[in-house]
Coordinates of C-alpha atoms in Angstrom, one line a residue:
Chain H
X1 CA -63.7 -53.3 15.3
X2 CA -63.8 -56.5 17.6
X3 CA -67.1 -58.3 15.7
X4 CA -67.4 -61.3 16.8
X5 CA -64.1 -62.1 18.5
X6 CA -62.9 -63.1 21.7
X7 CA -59.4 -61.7 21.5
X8 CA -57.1 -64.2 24.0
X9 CA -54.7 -61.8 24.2
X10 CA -55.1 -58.0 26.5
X11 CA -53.3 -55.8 24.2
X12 CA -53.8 -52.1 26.0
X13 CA -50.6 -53.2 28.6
X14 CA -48.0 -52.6 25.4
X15 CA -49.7 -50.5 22.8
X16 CA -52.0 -48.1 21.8
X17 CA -55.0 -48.6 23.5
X18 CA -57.0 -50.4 21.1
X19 CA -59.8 -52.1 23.8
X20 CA -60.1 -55.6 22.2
X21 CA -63.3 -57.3 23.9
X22 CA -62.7 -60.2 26.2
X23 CA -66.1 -62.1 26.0
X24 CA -64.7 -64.6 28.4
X25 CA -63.9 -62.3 31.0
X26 CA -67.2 -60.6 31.1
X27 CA -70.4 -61.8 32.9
X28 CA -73.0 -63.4 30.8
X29 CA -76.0 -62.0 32.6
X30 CA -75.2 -58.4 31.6
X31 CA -74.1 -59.7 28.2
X32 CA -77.6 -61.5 27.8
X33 CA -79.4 -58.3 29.0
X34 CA -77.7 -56.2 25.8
X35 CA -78.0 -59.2 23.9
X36 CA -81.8 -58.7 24.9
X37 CA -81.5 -54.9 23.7
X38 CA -79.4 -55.8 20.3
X39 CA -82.8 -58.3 19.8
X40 CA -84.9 -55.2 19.9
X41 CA -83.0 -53.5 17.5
X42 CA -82.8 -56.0 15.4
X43 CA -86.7 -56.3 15.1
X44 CA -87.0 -52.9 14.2
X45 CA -84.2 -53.4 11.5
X46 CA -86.2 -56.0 9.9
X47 CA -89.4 -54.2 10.2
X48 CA -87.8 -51.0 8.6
X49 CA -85.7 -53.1 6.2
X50 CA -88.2 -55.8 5.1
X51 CA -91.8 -55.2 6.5
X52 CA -91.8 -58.3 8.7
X53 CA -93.7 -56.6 11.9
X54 CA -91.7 -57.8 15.3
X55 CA -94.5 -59.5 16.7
X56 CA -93.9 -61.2 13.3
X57 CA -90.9 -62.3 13.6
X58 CA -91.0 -62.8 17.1
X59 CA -91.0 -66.6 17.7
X60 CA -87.7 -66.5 15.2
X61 CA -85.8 -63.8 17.3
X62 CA -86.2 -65.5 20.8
X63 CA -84.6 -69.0 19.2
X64 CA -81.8 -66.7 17.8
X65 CA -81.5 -64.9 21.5
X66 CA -81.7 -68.5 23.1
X67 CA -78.7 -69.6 20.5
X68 CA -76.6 -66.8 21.1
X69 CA -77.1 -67.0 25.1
X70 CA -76.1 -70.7 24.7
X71 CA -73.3 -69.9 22.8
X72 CA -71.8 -67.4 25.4
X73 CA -72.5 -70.4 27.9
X74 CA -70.2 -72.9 26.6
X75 CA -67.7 -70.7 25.2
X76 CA -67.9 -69.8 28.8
X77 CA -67.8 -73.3 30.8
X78 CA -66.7 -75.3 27.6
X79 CA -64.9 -73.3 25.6
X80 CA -62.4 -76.2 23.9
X81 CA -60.7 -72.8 22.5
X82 CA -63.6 -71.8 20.1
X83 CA -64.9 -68.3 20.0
X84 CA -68.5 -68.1 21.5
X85 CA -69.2 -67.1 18.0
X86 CA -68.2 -70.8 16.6
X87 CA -70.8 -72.0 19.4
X88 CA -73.7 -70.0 18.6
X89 CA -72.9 -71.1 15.1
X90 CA -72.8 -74.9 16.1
X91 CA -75.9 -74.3 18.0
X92 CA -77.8 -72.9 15.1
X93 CA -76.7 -75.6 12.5
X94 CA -77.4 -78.3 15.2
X95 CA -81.2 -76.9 15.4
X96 CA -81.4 -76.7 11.8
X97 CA -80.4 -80.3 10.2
X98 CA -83.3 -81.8 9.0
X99 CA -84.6 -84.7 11.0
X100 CA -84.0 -82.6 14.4
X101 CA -87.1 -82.7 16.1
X102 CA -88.3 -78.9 15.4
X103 CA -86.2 -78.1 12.7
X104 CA -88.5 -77.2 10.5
X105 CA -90.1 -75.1 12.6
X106 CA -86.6 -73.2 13.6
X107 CA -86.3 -72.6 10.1
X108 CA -89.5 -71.4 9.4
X109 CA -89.4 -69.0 12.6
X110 CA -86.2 -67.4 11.4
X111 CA -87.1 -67.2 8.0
X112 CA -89.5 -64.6 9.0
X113 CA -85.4 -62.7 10.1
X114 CA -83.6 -61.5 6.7
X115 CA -80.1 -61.7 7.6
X116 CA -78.3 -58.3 6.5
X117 CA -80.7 -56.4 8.5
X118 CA -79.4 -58.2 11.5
X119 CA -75.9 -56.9 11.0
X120 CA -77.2 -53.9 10.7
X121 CA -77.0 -52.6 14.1
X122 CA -73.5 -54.9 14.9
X123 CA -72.2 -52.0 11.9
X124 CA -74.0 -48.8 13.0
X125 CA -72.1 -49.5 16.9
X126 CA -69.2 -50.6 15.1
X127 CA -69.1 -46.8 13.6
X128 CA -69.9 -45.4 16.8
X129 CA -67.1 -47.2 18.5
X130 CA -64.1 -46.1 16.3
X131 CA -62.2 -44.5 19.0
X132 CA -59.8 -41.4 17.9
X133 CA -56.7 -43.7 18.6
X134 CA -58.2 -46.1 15.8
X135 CA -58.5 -42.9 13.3
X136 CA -55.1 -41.8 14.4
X137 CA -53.5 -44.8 13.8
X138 CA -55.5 -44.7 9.8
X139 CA -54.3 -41.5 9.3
X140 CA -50.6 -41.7 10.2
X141 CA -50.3 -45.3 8.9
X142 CA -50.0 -43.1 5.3
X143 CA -51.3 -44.1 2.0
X144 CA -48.6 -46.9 1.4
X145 CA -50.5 -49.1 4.2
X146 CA -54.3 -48.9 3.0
X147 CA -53.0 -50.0 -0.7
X148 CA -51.4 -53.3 1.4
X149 CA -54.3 -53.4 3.4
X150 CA -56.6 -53.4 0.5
X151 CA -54.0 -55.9 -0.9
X152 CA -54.3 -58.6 2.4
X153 CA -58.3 -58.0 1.5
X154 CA -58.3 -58.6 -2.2
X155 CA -55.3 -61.5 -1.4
X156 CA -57.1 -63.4 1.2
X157 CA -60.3 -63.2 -0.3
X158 CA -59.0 -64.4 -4.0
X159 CA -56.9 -66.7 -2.3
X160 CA -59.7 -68.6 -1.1
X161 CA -61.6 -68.3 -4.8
X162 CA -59.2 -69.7 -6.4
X163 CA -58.5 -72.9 -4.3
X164 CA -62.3 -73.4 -4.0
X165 CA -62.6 -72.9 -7.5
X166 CA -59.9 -75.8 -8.7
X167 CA -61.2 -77.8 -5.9
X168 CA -65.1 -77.6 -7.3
X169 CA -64.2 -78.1 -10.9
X170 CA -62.2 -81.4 -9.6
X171 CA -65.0 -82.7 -7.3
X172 CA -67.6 -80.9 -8.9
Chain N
X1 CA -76.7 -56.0 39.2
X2 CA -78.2 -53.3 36.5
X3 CA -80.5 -51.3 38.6
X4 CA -80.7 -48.8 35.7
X5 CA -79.3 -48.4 32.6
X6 CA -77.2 -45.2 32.4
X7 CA -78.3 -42.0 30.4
X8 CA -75.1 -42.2 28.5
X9 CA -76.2 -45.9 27.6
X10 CA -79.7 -45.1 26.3
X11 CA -78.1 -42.2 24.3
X12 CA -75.9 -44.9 22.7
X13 CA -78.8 -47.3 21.9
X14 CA -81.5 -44.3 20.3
X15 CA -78.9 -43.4 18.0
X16 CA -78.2 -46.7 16.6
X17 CA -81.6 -47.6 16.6
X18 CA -82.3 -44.0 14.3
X19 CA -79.3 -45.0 12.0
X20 CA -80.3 -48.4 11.6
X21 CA -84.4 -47.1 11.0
X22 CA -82.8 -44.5 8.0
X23 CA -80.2 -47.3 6.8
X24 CA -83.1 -49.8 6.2
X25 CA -85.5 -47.6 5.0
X26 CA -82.9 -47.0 2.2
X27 CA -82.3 -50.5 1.5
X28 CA -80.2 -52.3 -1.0
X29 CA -78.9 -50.4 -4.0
X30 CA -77.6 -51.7 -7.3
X31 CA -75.9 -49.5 -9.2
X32 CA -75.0 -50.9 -13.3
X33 CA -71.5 -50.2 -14.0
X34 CA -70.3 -51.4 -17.2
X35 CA -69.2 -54.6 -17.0
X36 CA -70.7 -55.4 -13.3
X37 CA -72.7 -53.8 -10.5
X38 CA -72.0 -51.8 -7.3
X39 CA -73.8 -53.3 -4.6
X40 CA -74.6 -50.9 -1.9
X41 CA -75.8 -52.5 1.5
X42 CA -77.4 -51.3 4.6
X43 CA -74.6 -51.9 6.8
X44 CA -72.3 -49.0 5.0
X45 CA -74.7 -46.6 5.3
X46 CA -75.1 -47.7 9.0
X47 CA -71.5 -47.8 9.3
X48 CA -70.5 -44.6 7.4
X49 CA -73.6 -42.8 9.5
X50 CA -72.1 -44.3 12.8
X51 CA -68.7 -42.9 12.0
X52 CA -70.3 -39.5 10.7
X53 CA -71.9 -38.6 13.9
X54 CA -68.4 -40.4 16.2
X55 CA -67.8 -37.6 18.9
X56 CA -64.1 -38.5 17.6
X57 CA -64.5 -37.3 14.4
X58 CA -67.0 -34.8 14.9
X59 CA -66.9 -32.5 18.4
X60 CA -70.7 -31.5 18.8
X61 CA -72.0 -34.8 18.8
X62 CA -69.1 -35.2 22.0
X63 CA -71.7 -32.7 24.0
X64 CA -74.5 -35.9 23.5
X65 CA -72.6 -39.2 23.3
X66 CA -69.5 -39.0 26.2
X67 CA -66.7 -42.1 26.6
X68 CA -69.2 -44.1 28.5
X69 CA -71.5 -44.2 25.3
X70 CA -68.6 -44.9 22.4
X71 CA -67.1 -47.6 25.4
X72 CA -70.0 -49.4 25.3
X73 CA -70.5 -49.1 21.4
X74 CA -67.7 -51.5 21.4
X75 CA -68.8 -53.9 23.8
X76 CA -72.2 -54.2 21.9
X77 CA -70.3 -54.4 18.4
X78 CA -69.2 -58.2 19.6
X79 CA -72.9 -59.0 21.5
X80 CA -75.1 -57.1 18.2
X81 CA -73.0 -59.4 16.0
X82 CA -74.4 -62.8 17.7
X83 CA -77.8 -62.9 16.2
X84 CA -76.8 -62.2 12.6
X85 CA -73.8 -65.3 13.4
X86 CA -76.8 -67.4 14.5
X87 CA -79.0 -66.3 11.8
X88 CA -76.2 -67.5 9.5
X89 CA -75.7 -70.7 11.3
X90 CA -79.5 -72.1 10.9
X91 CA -78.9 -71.3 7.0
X92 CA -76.3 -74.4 7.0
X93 CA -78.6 -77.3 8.8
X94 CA -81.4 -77.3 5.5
X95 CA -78.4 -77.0 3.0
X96 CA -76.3 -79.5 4.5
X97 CA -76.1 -82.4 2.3
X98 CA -74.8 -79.4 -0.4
X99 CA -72.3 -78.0 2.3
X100 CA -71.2 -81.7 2.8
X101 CA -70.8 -82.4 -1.1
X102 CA -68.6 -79.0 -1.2
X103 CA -66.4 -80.3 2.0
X104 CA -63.0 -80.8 0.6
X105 CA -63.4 -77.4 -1.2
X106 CA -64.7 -75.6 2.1
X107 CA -61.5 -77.2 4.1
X108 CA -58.7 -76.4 1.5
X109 CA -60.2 -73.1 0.8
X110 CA -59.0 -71.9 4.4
X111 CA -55.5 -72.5 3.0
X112 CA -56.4 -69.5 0.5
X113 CA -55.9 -66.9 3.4
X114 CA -52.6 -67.3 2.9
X115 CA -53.1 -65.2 -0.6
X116 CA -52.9 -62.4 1.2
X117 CA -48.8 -63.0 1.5
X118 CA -48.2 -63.4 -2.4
X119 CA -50.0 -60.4 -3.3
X120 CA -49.6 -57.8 -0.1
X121 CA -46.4 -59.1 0.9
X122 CA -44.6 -58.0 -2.4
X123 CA -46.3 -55.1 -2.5
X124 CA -45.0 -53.9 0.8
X125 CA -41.6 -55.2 0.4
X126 CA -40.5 -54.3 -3.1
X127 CA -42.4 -51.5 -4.0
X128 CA -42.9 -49.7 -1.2
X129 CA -39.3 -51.0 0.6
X130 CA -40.9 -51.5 4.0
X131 CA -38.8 -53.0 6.3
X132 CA -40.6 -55.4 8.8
X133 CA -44.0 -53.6 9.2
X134 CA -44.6 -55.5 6.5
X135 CA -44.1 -59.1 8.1
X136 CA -47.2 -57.5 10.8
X137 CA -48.7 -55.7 7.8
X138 CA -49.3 -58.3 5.1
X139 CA -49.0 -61.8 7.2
X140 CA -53.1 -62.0 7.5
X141 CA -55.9 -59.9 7.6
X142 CA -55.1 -58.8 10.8
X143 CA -58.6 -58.8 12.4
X144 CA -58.4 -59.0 16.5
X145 CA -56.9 -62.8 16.6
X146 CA -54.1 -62.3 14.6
X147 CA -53.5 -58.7 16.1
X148 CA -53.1 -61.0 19.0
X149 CA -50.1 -63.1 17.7
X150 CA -48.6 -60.0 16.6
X151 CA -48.9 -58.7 20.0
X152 CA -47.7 -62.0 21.5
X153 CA -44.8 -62.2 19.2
X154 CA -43.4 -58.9 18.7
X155 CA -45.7 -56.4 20.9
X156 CA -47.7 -53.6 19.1
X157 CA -44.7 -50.8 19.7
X158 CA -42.4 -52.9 17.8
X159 CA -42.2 -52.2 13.7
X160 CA -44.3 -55.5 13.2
X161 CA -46.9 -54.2 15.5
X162 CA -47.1 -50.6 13.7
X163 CA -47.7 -52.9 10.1
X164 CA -50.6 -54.9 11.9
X165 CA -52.1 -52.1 13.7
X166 CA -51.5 -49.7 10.5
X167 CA -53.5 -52.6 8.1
X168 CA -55.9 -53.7 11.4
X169 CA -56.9 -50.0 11.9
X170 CA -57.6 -49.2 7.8
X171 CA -59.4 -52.5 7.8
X172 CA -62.1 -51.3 9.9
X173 CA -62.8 -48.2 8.5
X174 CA -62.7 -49.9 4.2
X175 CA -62.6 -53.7 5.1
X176 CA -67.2 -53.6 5.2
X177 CA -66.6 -51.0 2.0
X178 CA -64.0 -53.2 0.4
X179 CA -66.0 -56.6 0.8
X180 CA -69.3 -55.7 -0.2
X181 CA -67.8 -54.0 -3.4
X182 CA -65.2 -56.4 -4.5
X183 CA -67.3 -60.1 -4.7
X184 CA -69.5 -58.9 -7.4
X185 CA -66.7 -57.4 -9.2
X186 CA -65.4 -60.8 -9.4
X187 CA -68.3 -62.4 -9.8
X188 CA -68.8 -60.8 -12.9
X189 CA -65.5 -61.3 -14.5
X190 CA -67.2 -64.6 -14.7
X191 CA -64.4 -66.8 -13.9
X192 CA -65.3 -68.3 -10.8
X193 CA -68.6 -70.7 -9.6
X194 CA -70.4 -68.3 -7.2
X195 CA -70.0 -71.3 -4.5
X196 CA -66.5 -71.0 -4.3
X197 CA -66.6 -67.3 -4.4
X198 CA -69.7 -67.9 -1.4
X199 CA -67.3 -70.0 0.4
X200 CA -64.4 -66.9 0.4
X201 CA -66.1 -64.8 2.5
X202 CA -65.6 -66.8 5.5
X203 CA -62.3 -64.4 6.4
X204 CA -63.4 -64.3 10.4
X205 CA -64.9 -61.4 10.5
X206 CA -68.5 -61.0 11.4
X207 CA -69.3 -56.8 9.3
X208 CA -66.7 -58.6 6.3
X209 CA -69.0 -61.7 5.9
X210 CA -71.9 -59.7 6.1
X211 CA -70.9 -57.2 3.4
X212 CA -69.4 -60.3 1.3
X213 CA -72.5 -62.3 1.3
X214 CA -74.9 -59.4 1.3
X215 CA -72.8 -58.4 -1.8
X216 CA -72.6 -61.8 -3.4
X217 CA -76.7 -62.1 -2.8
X218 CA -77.0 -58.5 -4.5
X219 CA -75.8 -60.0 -7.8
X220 CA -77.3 -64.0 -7.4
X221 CA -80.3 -63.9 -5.5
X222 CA -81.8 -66.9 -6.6
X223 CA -78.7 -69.1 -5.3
X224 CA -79.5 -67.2 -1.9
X225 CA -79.8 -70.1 0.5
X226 CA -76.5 -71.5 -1.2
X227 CA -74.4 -68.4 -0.8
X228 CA -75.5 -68.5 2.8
X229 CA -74.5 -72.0 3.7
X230 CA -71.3 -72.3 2.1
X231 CA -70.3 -68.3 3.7
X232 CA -71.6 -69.8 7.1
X233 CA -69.8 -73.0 6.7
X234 CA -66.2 -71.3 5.5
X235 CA -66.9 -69.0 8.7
X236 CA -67.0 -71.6 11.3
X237 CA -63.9 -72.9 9.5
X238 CA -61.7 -69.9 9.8
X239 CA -62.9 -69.4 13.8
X240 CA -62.1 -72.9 14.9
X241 CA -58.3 -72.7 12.1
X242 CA -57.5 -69.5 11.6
X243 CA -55.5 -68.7 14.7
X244 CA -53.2 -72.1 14.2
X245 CA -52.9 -70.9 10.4
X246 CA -51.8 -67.4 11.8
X247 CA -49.2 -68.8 14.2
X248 CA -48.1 -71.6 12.3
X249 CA -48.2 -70.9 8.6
X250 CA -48.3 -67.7 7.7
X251 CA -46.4 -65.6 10.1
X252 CA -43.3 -68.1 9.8
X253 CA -44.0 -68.1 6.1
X254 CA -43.9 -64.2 6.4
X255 CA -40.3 -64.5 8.0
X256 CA -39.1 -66.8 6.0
X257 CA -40.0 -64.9 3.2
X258 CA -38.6 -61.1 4.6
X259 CA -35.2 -62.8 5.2
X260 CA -34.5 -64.4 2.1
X261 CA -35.9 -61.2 0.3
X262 CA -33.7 -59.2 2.7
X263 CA -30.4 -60.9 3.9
X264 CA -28.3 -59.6 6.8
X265 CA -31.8 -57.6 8.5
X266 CA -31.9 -58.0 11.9
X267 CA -34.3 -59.8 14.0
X268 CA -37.2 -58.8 15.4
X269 CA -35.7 -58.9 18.5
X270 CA -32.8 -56.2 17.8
X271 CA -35.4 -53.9 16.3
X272 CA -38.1 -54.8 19.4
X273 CA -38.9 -51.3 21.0
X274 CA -37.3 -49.0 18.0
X275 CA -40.4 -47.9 16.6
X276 CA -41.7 -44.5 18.0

């Protein structure tokens, strides 16, 4: 599934027809109305999830919104080849360092937000998505290429453990 | 420009709201297993419900939720993804004198996702004599950038293409299961600081680094705010370098590596359009 990516390549034209998402090809007012509709899911998911009522957690969800409109923007008129994903993460780092006017209140707001119950929804659409290509593709793939996929998984991911971990126990 | 929303998408948008309402309410599980704990998140059973009801998989649900429903799923997968990234973001700001002290581990660390070459590489090659589905197969983790470079490279109907698309495809459907399982399983082997195992989850993508974190919380919850930061941090990194890793390192790394362990194969381009 495409989370969070802005794929620079349109890869239908030569193969199956996996639809990878081309945020900067698409209009950022629709995107910021679903973005307005993935909010409102996301309330309820932390109100289900964690008891925080919306009206609650309100003031935290609209600075999240505002980030991730922001981010669309300048991946949008920017860009500088980051995702809109990297933006919105810049943005919300930027609004966080202590000693930004309003930082502690940014991180008080969206403390009242846990943060799994925000990808929530990202992964019930994500399930929803899976086109019958995308299971067709699993299926015939055979055995032999989810053992190396879970390989790349378990290789990448150790990988990274294991530099991090000499590198800490040199710098400490 | 939307004077109303289509049926089709409020069909889409009740049902995820009704699978997210029962995921939450069932909340976090941790189940004891010998030597560690299964951490069972929210998002699987969001995901695994999603996938349960998928007109694709399942015909009667096709008579509620038509193409315009599961086409928009996948638009809103990359927009519903955005808070949680920004949620994640404003976890680095109050942490980051600690995300600055752990900088030369956060920037080396990226060169880890190259693991994937010395363990799935072999694997492919040796055991399972693949020819060069493997270079597409085992190069990265084949999330939508490097399916991309693949593409570019080789296009998706050539052998390479079938390895990627065969390990990008099983990826989605285990990569949320595999990540939420496997950090605590390694956390508990006790051989690694939980910041370095925090800062592995950035892989570049968004459902991975939620189940990896959410995981990683599961079994540490008191280094929480940590986890968070360094996970954000290591993110960020693999967005802004992981496609110039991709195209520079590892997939000529990949080739380097299939024709010494194969001499005399031909070249991608000989093979380009062979597959099926």
């Amino acid at each position: 599934m495409s989370d969070g990516h802005n794929a620079p390549t349109r890869l239908a034209a030569d193969g199956p027809d996996i639809d990878l998402k081309e945020e900067g090809t698409s209009d950022i007012s629709r995107d910021a109305l679903l973005l307005l509709i993935a909010c409102i899911i996301g309330l309820i998911s932390n109100w289900v999830g964690h008891g925080i009522t919306p009206l609650d957690a309100l003031a935290g969800m609209a600075i999240l919104y505002a980030t991730s409109v922001g981010g669309l923007a300048l991946a949008r008129y920017v860009g500088l080849g980051l995702p809109s994903v990297a933006w919105v993460s810049l943005i919300a780092i930027l609004l966080t360092i202590p000693g930004v006017p309003g930082s502690a209140y940014v991180v008080g707001a969206v403390g009242k937000l846990d943060f799994l119950s925000l990808a929530t929804p990202a992964l019930a659409y994500g399930g929803l998505a899976l086109t019958s290509k995308e299971f067709a593709i699993a299926r015939s793939s055979g055995w032999k290429i989810v053992l190396v996929a879970i390989c790349v998984m378990l290789g990448t991911y150790l990988g990274s453990a294991v530099i991090a971990q000499l590198v800490l126990s040199i710098t400490g | 420009m939307h004077r109303t929303l289509p049926f089709q998408h409020l069909v889409l948008h009740a049902l995820v709201v009704v699978i997210v309402m029962i995921a939450e309410a069932i909340g976090i599980l941790k189940i004891p297993i010998g030597f560690g704990a299964v951490i069972l998140l929210p998002i699987l059973y969001a995901f695994a419900m999603g996938i349960a009801i998928n007109p694709a998989i399942f015909k009667a649900t096709g008579k509620l939720l038509k193409a315009p429903g599961t086409k928009l799923a996948g638009t809103m997968i990359t927009i519903a993804i955005m808070p949680f990234i920004a949620k994640f973001g404003t976890t680095v700001g109050p942490k980051i004198a600690e995300v600055a002290a752990a900088g030369p581990a956060l920037i080396l660390q990226e060169l880890g996702n190259l693991g994937t070459i010395f363990i799935a590489f072999p694997l492919a090659v040796f055991v399972f004599g693949m020819g060069r589905e493997a270079i597409g197969a085992s190069y990265s983790i084949d999330r939508e950038p490097n399916l991309a470079v693949i593409a570019d490279k080789y296009g998706l109907n050539s052998p390479e293409g079938a390895g990627a698309m065969g390990v990008y495809a099983t990826g989605t459907l285990i990569g949320t299961f595999v990540f939420a399982l496997l950090p605590p399983l390694i956390h508990s082997l006790g051989l690694f600081d939980v910041r370095a195992l925090a800062m592995s989850c950035g892989v570049g993508s968004g459902s991975m680094l939620a189940a990896c974190t959410g995981g990683l919380v599961g079994v540490v919850p008191d280094q929480k705010e940590a986890i968070l930061a360094l996970a954000a941090a290591s993110n960020i990194l693999t967005y802004a370098t992981g496609l110039y890793a991709a195209v520079f390192l590892a997939l000529p790394l990949t080739e380097w590596l299939y024709k010494t362990s194969r001499p005399g194969t031909a070249s991608g381009d000989l093979v380009k359009g062979a597959a099926k």
